[in-house]
mmCIF file of C-alpha atoms and ligand atoms in Angstrom:
data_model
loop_
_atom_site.group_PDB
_atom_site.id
_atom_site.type_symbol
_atom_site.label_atom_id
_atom_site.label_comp_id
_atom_site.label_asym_id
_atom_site.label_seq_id
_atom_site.Cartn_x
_atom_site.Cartn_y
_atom_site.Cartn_z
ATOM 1 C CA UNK C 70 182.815 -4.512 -9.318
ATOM 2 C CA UNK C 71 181.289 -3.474 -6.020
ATOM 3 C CA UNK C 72 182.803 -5.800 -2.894
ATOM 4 C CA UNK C 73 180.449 -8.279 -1.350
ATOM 5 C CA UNK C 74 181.890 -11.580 -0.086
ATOM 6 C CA UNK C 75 185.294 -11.319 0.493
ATOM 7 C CA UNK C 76 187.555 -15.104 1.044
ATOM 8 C CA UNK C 77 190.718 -15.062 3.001
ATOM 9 C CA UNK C 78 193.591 -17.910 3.254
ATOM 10 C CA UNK C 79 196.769 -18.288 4.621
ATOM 11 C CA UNK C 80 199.192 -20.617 2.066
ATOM 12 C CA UNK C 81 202.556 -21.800 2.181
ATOM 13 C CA UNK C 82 204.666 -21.607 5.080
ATOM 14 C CA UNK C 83 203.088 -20.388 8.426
ATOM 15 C CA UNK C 84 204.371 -17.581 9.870
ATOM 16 C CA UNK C 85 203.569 -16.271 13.584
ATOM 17 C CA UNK C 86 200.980 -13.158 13.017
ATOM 18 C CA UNK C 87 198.984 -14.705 10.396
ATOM 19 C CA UNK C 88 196.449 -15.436 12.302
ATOM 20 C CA UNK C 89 196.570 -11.485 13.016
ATOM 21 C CA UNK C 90 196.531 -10.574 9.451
ATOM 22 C CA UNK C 91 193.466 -13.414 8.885
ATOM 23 C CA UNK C 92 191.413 -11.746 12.381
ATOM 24 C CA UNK C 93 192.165 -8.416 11.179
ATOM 25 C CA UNK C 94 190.501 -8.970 7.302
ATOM 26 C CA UNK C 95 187.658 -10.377 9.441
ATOM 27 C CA UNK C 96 187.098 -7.333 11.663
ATOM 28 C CA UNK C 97 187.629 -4.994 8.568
ATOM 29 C CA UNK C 98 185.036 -6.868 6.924
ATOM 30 C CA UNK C 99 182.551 -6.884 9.697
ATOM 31 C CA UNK C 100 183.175 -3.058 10.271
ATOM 32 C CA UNK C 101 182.321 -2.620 6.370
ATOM 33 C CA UNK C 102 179.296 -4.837 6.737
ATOM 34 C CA UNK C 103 180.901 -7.473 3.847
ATOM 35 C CA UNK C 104 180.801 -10.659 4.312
ATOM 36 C CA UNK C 105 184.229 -12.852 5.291
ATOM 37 C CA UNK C 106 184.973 -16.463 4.405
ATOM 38 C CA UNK C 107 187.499 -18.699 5.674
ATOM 39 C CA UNK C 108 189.744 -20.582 3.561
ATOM 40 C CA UNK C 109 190.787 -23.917 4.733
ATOM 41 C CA UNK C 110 194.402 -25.266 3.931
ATOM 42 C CA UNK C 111 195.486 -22.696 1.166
ATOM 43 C CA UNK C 112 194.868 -22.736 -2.398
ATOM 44 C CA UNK C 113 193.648 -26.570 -2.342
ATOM 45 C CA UNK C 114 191.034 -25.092 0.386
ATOM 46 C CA UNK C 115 189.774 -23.114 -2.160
ATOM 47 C CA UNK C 116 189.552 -25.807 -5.211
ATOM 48 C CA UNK C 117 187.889 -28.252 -2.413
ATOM 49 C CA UNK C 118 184.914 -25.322 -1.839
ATOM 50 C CA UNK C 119 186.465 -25.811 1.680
ATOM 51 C CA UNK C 120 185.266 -22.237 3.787
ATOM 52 C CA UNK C 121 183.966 -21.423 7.017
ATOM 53 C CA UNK C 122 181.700 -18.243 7.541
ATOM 54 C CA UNK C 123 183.583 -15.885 9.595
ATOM 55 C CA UNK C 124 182.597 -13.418 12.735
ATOM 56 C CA UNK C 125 183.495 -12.299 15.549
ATOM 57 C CA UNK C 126 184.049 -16.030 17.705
ATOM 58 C CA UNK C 127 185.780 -18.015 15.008
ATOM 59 C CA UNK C 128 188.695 -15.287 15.142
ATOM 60 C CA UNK C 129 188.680 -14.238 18.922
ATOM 61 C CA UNK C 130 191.696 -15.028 21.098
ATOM 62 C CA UNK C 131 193.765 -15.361 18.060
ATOM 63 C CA UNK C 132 195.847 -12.373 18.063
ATOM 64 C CA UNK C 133 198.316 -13.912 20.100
ATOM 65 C CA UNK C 134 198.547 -17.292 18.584
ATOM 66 C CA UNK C 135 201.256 -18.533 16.401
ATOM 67 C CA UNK C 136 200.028 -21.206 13.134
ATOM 68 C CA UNK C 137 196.977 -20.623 11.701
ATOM 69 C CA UNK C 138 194.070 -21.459 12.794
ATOM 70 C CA UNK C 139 192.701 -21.950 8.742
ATOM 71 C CA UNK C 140 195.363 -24.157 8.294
ATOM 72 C CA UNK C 141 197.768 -24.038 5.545
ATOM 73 C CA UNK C 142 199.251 -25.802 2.211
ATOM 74 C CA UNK C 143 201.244 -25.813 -0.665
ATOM 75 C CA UNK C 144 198.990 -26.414 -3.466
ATOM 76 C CA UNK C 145 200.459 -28.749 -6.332
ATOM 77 C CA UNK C 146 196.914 -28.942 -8.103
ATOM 78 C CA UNK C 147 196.730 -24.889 -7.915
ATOM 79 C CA UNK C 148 200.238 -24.522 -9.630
ATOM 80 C CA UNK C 149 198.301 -26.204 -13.195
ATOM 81 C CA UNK C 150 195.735 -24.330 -15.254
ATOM 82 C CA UNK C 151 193.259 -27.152 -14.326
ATOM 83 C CA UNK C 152 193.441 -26.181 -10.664
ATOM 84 C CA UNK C 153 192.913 -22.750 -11.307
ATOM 85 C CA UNK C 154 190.075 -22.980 -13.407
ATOM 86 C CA UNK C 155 188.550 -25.421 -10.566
ATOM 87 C CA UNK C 156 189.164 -22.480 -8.152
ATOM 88 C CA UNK C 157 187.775 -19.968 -10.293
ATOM 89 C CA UNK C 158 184.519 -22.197 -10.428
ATOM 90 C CA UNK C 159 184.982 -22.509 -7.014
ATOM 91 C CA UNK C 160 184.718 -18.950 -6.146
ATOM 92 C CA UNK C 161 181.310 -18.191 -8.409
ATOM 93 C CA UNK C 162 179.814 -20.945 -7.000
ATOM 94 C CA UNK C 163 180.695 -19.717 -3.339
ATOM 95 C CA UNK C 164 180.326 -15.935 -4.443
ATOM 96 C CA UNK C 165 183.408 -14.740 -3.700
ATOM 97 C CA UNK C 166 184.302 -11.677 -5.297
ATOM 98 C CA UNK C 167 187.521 -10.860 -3.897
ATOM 99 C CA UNK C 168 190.338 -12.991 -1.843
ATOM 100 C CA UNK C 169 193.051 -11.866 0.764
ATOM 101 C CA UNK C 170 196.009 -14.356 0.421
ATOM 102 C CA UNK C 171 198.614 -14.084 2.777
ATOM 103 C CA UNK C 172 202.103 -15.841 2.658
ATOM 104 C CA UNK C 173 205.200 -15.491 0.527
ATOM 105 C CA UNK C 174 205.989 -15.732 -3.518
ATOM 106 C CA UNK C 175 204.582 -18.914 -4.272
ATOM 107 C CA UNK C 176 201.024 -17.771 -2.528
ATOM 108 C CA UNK C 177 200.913 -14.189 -4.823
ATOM 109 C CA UNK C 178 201.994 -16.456 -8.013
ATOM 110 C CA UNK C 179 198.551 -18.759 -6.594
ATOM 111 C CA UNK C 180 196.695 -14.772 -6.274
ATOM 112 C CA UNK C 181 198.419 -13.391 -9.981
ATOM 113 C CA UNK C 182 196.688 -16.128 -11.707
ATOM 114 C CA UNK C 183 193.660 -15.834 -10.372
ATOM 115 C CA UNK C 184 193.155 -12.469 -10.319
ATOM 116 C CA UNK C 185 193.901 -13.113 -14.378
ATOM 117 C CA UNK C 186 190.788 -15.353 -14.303
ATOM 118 C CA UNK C 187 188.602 -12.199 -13.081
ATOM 119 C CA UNK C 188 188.805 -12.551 -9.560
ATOM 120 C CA UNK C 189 189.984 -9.495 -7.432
ATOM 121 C CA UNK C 190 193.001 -10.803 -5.491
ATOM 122 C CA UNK C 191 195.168 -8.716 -2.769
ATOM 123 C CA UNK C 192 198.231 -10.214 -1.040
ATOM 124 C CA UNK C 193 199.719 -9.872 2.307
ATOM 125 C CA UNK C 194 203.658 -11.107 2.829
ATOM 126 C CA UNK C 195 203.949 -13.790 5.512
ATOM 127 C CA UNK C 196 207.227 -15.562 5.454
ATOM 128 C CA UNK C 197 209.798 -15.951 8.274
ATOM 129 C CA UNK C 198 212.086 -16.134 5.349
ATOM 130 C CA UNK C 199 211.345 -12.245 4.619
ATOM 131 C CA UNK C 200 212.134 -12.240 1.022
ATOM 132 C CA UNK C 201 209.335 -10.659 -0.412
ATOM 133 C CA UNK C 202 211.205 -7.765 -2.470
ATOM 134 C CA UNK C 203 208.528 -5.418 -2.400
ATOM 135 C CA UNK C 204 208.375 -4.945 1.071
ATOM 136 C CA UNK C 205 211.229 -4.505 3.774
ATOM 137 C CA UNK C 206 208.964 -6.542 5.968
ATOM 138 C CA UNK C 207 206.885 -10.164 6.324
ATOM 139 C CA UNK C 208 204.979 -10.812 8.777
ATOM 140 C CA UNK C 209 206.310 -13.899 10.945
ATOM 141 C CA UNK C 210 210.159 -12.186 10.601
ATOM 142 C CA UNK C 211 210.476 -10.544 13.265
ATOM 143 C CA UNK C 212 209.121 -13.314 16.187
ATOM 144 C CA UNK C 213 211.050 -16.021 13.934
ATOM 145 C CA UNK C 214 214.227 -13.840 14.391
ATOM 146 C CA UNK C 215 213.628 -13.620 18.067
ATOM 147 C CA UNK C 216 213.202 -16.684 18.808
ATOM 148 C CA UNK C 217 216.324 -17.714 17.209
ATOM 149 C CA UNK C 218 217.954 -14.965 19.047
ATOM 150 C CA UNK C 219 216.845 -16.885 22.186
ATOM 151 C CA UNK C 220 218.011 -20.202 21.532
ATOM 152 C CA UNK C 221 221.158 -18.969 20.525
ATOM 153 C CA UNK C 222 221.763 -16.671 23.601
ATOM 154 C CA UNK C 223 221.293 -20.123 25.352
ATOM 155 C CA UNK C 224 223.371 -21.760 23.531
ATOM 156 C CA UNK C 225 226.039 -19.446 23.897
ATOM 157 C CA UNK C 226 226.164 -19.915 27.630
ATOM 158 C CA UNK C 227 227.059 -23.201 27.344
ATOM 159 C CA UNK C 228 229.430 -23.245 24.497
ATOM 160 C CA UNK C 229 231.230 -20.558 26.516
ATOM 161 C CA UNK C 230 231.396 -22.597 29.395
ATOM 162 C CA UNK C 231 233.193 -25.357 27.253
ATOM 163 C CA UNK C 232 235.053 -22.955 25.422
ATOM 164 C CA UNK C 233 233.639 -24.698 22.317
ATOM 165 C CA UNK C 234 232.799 -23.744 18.775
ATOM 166 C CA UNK C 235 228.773 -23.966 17.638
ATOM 167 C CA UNK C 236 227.679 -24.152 14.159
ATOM 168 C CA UNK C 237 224.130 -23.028 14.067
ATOM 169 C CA UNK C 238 221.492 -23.483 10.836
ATOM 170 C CA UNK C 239 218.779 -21.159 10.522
ATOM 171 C CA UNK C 240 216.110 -21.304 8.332
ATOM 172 C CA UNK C 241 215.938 -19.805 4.649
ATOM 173 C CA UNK C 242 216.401 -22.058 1.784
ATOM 174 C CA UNK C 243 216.727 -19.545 -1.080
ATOM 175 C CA UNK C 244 217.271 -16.557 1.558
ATOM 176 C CA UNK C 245 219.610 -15.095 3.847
ATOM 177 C CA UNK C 246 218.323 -12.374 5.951
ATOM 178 C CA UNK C 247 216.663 -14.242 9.057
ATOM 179 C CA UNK C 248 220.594 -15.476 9.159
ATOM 180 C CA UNK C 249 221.798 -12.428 8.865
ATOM 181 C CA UNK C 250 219.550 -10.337 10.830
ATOM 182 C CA UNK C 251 220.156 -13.268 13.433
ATOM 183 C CA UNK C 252 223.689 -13.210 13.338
ATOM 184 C CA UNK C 253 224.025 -9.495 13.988
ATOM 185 C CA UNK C 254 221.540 -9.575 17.002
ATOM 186 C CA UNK C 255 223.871 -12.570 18.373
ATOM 187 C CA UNK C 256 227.444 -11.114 17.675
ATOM 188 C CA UNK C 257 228.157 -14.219 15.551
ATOM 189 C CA UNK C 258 231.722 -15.236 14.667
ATOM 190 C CA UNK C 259 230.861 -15.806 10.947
ATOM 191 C CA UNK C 260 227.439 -15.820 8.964
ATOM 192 C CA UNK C 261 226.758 -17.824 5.634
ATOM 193 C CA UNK C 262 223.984 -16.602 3.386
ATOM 194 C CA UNK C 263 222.871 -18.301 0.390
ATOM 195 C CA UNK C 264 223.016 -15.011 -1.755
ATOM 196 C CA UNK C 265 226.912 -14.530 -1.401
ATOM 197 C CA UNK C 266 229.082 -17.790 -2.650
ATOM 198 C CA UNK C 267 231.289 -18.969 0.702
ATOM 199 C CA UNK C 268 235.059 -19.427 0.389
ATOM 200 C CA UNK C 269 235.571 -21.672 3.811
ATOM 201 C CA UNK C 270 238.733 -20.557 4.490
ATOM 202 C CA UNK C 271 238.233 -17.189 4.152
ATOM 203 C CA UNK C 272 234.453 -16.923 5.742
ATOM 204 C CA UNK C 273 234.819 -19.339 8.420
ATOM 205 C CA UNK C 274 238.481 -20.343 9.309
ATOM 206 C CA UNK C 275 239.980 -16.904 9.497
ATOM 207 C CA UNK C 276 236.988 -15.250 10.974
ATOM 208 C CA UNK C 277 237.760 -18.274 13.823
ATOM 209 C CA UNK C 278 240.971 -17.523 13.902
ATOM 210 C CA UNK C 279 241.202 -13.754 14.010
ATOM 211 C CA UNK C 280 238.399 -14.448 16.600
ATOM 212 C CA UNK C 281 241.047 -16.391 18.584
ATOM 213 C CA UNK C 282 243.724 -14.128 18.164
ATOM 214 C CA UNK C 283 241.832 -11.864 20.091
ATOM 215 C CA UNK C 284 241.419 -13.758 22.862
ATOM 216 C CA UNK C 285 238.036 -14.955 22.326
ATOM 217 C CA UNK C 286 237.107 -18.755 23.571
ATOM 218 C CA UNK C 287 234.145 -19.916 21.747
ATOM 219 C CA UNK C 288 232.899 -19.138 18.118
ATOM 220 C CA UNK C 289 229.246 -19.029 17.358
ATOM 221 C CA UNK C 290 228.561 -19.515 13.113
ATOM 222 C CA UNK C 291 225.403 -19.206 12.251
ATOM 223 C CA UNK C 292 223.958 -20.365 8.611
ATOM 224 C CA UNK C 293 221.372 -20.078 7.066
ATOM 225 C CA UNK C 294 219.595 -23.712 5.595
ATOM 226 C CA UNK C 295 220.425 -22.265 1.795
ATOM 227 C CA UNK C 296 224.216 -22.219 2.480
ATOM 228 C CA UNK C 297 224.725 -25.197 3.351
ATOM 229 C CA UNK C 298 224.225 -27.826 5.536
ATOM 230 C CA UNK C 299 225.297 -27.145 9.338
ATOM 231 C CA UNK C 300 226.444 -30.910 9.989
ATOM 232 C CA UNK C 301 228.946 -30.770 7.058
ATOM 233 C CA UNK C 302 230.118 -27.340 8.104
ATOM 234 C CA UNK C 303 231.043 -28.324 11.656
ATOM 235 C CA UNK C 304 232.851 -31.461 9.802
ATOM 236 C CA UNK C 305 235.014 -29.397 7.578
ATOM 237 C CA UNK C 306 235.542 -26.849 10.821
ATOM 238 C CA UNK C 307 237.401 -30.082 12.339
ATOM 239 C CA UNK C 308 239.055 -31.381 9.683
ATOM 240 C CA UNK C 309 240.472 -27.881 8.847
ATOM 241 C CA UNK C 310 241.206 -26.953 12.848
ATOM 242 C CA UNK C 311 241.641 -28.942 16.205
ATOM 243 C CA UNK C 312 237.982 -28.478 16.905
ATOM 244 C CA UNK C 313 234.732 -30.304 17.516
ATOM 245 C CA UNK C 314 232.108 -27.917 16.708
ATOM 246 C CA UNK C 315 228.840 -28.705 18.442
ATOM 247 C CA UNK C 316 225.814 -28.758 15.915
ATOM 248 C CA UNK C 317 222.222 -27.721 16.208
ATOM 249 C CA UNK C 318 219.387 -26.750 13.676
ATOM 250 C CA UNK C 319 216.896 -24.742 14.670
ATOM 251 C CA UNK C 320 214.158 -26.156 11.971
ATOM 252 C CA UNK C 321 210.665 -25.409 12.523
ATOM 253 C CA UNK C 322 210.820 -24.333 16.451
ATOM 254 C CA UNK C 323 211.239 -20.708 14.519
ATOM 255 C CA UNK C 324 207.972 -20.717 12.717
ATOM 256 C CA UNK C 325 206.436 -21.400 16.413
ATOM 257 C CA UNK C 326 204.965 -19.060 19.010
ATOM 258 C CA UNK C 327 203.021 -16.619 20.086
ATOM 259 C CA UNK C 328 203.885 -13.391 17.532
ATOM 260 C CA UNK C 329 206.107 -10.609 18.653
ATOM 261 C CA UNK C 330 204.010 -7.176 19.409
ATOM 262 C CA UNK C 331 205.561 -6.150 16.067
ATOM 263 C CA UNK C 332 204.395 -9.101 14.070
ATOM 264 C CA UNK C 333 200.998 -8.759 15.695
ATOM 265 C CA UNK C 334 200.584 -5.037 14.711
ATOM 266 C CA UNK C 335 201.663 -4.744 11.290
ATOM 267 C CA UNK C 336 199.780 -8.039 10.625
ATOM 268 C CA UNK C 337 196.855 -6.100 11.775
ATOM 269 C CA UNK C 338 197.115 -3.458 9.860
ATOM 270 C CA UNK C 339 197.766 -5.295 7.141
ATOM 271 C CA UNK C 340 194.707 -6.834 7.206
ATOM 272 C CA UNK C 341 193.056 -3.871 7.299
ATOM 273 C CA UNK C 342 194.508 -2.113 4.700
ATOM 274 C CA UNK C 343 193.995 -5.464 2.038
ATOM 275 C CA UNK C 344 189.921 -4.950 2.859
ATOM 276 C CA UNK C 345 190.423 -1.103 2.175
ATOM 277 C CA UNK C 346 191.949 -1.628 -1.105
ATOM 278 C CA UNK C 347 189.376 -4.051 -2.404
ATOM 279 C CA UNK C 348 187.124 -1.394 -1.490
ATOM 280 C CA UNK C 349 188.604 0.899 -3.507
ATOM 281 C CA UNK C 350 188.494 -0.964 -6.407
ATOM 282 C CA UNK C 351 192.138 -2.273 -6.220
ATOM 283 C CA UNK C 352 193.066 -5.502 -7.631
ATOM 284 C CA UNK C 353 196.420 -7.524 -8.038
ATOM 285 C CA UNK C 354 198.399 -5.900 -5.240
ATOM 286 C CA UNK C 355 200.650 -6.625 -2.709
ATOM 287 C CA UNK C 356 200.178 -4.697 0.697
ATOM 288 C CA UNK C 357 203.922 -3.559 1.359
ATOM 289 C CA UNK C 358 205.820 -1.796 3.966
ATOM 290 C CA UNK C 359 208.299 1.001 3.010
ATOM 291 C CA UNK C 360 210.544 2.921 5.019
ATOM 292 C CA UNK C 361 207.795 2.813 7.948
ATOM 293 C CA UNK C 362 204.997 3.331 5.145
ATOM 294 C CA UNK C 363 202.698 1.232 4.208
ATOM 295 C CA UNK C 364 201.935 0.978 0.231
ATOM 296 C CA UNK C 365 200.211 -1.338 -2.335
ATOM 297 C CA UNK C 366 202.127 -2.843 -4.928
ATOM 298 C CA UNK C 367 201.554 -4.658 -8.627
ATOM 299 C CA UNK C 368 201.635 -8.393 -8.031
ATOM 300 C CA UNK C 369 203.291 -8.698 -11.321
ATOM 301 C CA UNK C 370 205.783 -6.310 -10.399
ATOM 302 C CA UNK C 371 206.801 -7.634 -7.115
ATOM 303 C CA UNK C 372 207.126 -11.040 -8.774
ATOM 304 C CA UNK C 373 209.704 -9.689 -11.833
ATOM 305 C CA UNK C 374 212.033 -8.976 -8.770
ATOM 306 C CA UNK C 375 214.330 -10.789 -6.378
ATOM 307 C CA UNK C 376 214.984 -8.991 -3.205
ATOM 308 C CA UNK C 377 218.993 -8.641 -2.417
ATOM 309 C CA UNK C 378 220.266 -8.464 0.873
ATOM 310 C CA UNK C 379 221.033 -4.763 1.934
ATOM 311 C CA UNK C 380 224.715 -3.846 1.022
ATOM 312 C CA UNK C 381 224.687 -2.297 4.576
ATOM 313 C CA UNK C 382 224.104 -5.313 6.253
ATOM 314 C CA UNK C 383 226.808 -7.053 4.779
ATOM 315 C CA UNK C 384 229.317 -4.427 5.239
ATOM 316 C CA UNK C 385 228.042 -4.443 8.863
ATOM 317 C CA UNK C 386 228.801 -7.433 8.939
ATOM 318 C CA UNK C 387 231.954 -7.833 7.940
ATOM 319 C CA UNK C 388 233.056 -5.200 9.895
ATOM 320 C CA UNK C 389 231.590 -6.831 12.569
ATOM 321 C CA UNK C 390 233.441 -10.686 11.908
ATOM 322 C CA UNK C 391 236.699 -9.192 11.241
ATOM 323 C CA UNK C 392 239.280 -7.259 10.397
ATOM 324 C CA UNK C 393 241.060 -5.310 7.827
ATOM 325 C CA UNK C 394 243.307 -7.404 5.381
ATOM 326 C CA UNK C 395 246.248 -4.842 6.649
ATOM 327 C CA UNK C 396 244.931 -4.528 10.066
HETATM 328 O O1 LIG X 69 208.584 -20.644 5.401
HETATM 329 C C1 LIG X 69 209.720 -20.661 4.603
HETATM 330 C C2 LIG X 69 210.606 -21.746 5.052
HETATM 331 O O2 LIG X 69 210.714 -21.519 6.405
HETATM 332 C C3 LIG X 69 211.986 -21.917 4.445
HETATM 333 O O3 LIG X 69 212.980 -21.127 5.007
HETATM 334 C C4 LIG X 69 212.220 -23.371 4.678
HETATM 335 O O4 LIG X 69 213.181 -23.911 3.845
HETATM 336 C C5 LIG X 69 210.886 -23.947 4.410
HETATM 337 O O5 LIG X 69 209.962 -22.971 4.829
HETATM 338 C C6 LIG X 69 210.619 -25.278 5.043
HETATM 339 O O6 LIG X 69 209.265 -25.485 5.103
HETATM 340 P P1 LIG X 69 208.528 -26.878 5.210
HETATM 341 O O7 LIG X 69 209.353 -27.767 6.062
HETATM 342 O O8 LIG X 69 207.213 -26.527 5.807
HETATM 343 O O9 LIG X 69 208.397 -27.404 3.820
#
């Protein structure tokens, strides 16, 4: 089926670099001489015949933005058989041959089912969360990580300064590795991750204490949203230890702001490469990164799949929190 009209829609979460990815599908397109629709809000966007006819001014000065500027959803009505079938209509009657959907799991499960219904579908990963397990990298990860780097640099100045103990929730509510990644860049006392089950005493109590038996003076746990709640961790820290741990979630200031030069790069290029693949007759792929390469991969396949956190990381980790039981 040759390539003609090509649709484009960012679903789910928002991520910083999707609007990137989206200016990047519209450049490819114009550079191909196909033409590019909009999407408004997601998958509903699509059942409401809600598009905008792209060029060159509705994407300019959007590299650098963080949000989207087509909005975004998470499509109840698109999850049902009805909703699809809508959307299907939806795209003959707008003549949309192909779409580029970009966000995490729950966006490619939206793109799998349609692409069933005879539409070519091709999706790009955009999730802070990063948990898309056929690619080591989402676009939105690495500017979400750095900004919670920031705050907590900040917020280790002052807990120093009070010689206090912060309990710090990240986001991730089925995944771990903005926590993790986090919590390495910040030389955190203790990290909780959703994938690995949390004994308190030994995760978060002795790391404090060995921490204090080496003469440190503040503590800095960081956890991610999927572990547990930060509030009820800082409670149990004082009921187990004379301490008042100080509090703060993070929440939504890490999906803001402008994208890191890394989000903004790989976003664009994998923008590019979704147009090139519909081009070459691909269908029902993922646009992945690998090792530093970028690759295409079965939508079906990435779905059968959960991504684990690296066994490097943890052990990294731990080394990093602690020390040897005969140490
Ligand atoms: O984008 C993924 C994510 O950031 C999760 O980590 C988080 O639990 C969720 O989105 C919250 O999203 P919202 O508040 O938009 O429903």
């Amino acid at each position: 089926m040759s390539v003609k009209r090509i649709g484009v829609l960012t679903s789910g979460g928002d991520a910083p670099g999707m609007n990137a990815a989206v200016r990047a599908v519209v450049r490819a397109c114009l550079y191909h001489g196909i033409e590019c629709y909009g999407i408004r809000r997601g998958w509903n966007g699509l059942i409401n015949g809600d598009v905008m006819k792209m060029d060159e001014t509705k994407i300019a000065h959007t590299i650098n933005r963080g949000g989207t500027i087509l909005y975004t959803a998470r499509s109840e009505e698109f999850m049902t058989e009805k909703g699809q079938k809508k959307a299907v209509s939806a795209c003959k009657f707008l003549g949309l041959d192909s779409i580029i959907a970009i966000g995490g799991d729950g966006t490619f499960r939206g793109a799998r089912a349609l692409s069933r219904h005879g539409i070519n579908v091709i999706g790009i990963p955009g999730t802070i969360d990063n948990d898309i397990s056929c690619t080591n990298y989402c676009i939105g990860f690495d500017t979400a990580a750095n900004t919670a780097i920031e705050c907590i640099d900040r917020l280790r100045d002052t807990m120093q300064a009070h010689e206090r103990c912060s309990v710090v929730e990240v986001m991730g509510r089925n995944a771990g590795y903005l926590a993790m990644y986090v919590g390495l860049a910040v030389g955190a006392t203790a990290v909780l991750v959703p994938e690995k089950p949390v004994d308190f005493e030994k995760d978060v109590i002795e790391k404090i204490r060995q921490a204090r038996f080496r003469g440190f003076t503040h503590y800095m746990i960081v956890v991610a949203e999927g572990a547990g709640s930060a509030t009820d961790i800082a409670k149990k820290i004082h009921e187990a230890i004379d301490m008042e741990p100080r509090v703060t979630v993070l929440g939504h200031i890490q999906r803001g702001g402008s994208p890191t030069a890394r989000d903004r790069v790989n976003a664009t290029k994998m923008g590019y490469l979704a147009v090139e693949l519909l081009l070459a007759g691909k269908n029902n792929r993922i646009v992945c990164t690998r090792h530093g390469d970028f690759i295409d991969v079965d939508i079906d396949k990435a779905l059968e799949d959960t991504k684990r956190l690296q066994s490097m990381e943890l052990d990294v980790m731990t080394a990093m929190t602690g020390l040897r039981d005969n140490a």
